[in-house]
XYZ file of C-alpha atoms in Angstrom:
85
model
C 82.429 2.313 -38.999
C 80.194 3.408 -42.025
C 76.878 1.723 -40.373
C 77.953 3.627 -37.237
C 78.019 7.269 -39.479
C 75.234 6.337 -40.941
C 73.475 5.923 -38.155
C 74.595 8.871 -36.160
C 73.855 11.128 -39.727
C 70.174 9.485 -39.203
C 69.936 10.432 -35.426
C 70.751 13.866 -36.298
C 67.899 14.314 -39.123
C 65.306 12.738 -36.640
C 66.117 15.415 -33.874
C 66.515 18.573 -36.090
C 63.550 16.815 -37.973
C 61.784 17.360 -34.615
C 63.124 20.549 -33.524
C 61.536 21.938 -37.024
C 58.215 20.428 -36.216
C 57.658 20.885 -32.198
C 55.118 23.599 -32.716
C 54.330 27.102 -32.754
C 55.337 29.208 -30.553
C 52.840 31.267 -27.871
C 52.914 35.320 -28.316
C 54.495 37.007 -25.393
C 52.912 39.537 -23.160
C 53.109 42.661 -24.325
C 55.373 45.025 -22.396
C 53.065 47.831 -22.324
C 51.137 49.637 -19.213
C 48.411 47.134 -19.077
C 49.928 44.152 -19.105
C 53.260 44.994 -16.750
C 50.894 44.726 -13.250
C 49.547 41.996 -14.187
C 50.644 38.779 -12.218
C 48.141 36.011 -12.194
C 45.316 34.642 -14.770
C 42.604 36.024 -12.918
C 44.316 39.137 -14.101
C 44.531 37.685 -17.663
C 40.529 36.441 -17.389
C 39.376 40.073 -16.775
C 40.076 41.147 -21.177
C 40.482 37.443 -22.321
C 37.751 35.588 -20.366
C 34.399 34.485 -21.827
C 32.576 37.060 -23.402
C 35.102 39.458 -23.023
C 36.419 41.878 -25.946
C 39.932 39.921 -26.369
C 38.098 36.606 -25.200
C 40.607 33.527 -26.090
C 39.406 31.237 -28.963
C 37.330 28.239 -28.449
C 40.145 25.813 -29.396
C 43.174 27.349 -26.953
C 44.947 24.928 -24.563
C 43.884 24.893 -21.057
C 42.758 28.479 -19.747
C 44.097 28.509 -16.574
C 48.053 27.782 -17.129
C 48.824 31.633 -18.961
C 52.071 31.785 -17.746
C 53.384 28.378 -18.658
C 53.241 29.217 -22.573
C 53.368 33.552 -22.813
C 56.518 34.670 -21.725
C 57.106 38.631 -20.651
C 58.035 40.845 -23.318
C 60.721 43.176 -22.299
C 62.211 46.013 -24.379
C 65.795 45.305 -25.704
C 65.741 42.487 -23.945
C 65.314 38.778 -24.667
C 63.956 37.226 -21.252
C 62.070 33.691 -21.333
C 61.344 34.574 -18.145
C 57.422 34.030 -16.657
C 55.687 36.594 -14.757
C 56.028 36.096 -11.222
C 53.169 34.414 -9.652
């Protein structure tokens, strides 16, 4: 019984251990006029692209999976929820 607790006390540090550690987390979209139309990357490409004056930084994930990490940003409300698309 006491190796069993001890090992379900260990199982639970490990997994809030990981929960702490999984990473930052990806700004949302801003929930503004210029960003609510938009609803694919080529959309995203045309301020954040290459060159361009919000261009993405050299060392961000691939550049062609936007809406798999930033999430819409709704007022007074708390949707995870993609953009469609």
């Amino acid at each position: 019984m006491k190796n069993t607790l001890i090992f379900v006390v260990f199982v639970l540090l490990v997994l809030g251990l990981l929960f702490l550690i999984s990473g930052t987390r990806s700004p949302k979209i801003p929930d503004d006029a210029l960003h609510r139309t938009i609803s694919d990357k080529t959309a995203c490409l045309e301020c954040h692209g290459p060159g361009k004056e919000a261009a993405l930084k050299k060392n961000h994930p691939p550049k062609d999976q936007c809406f798999i990490c930033h999430k819409v940003k709704r007022k007074g409300a708390r949707s995870k929820d993609p953009l469609p698309g």
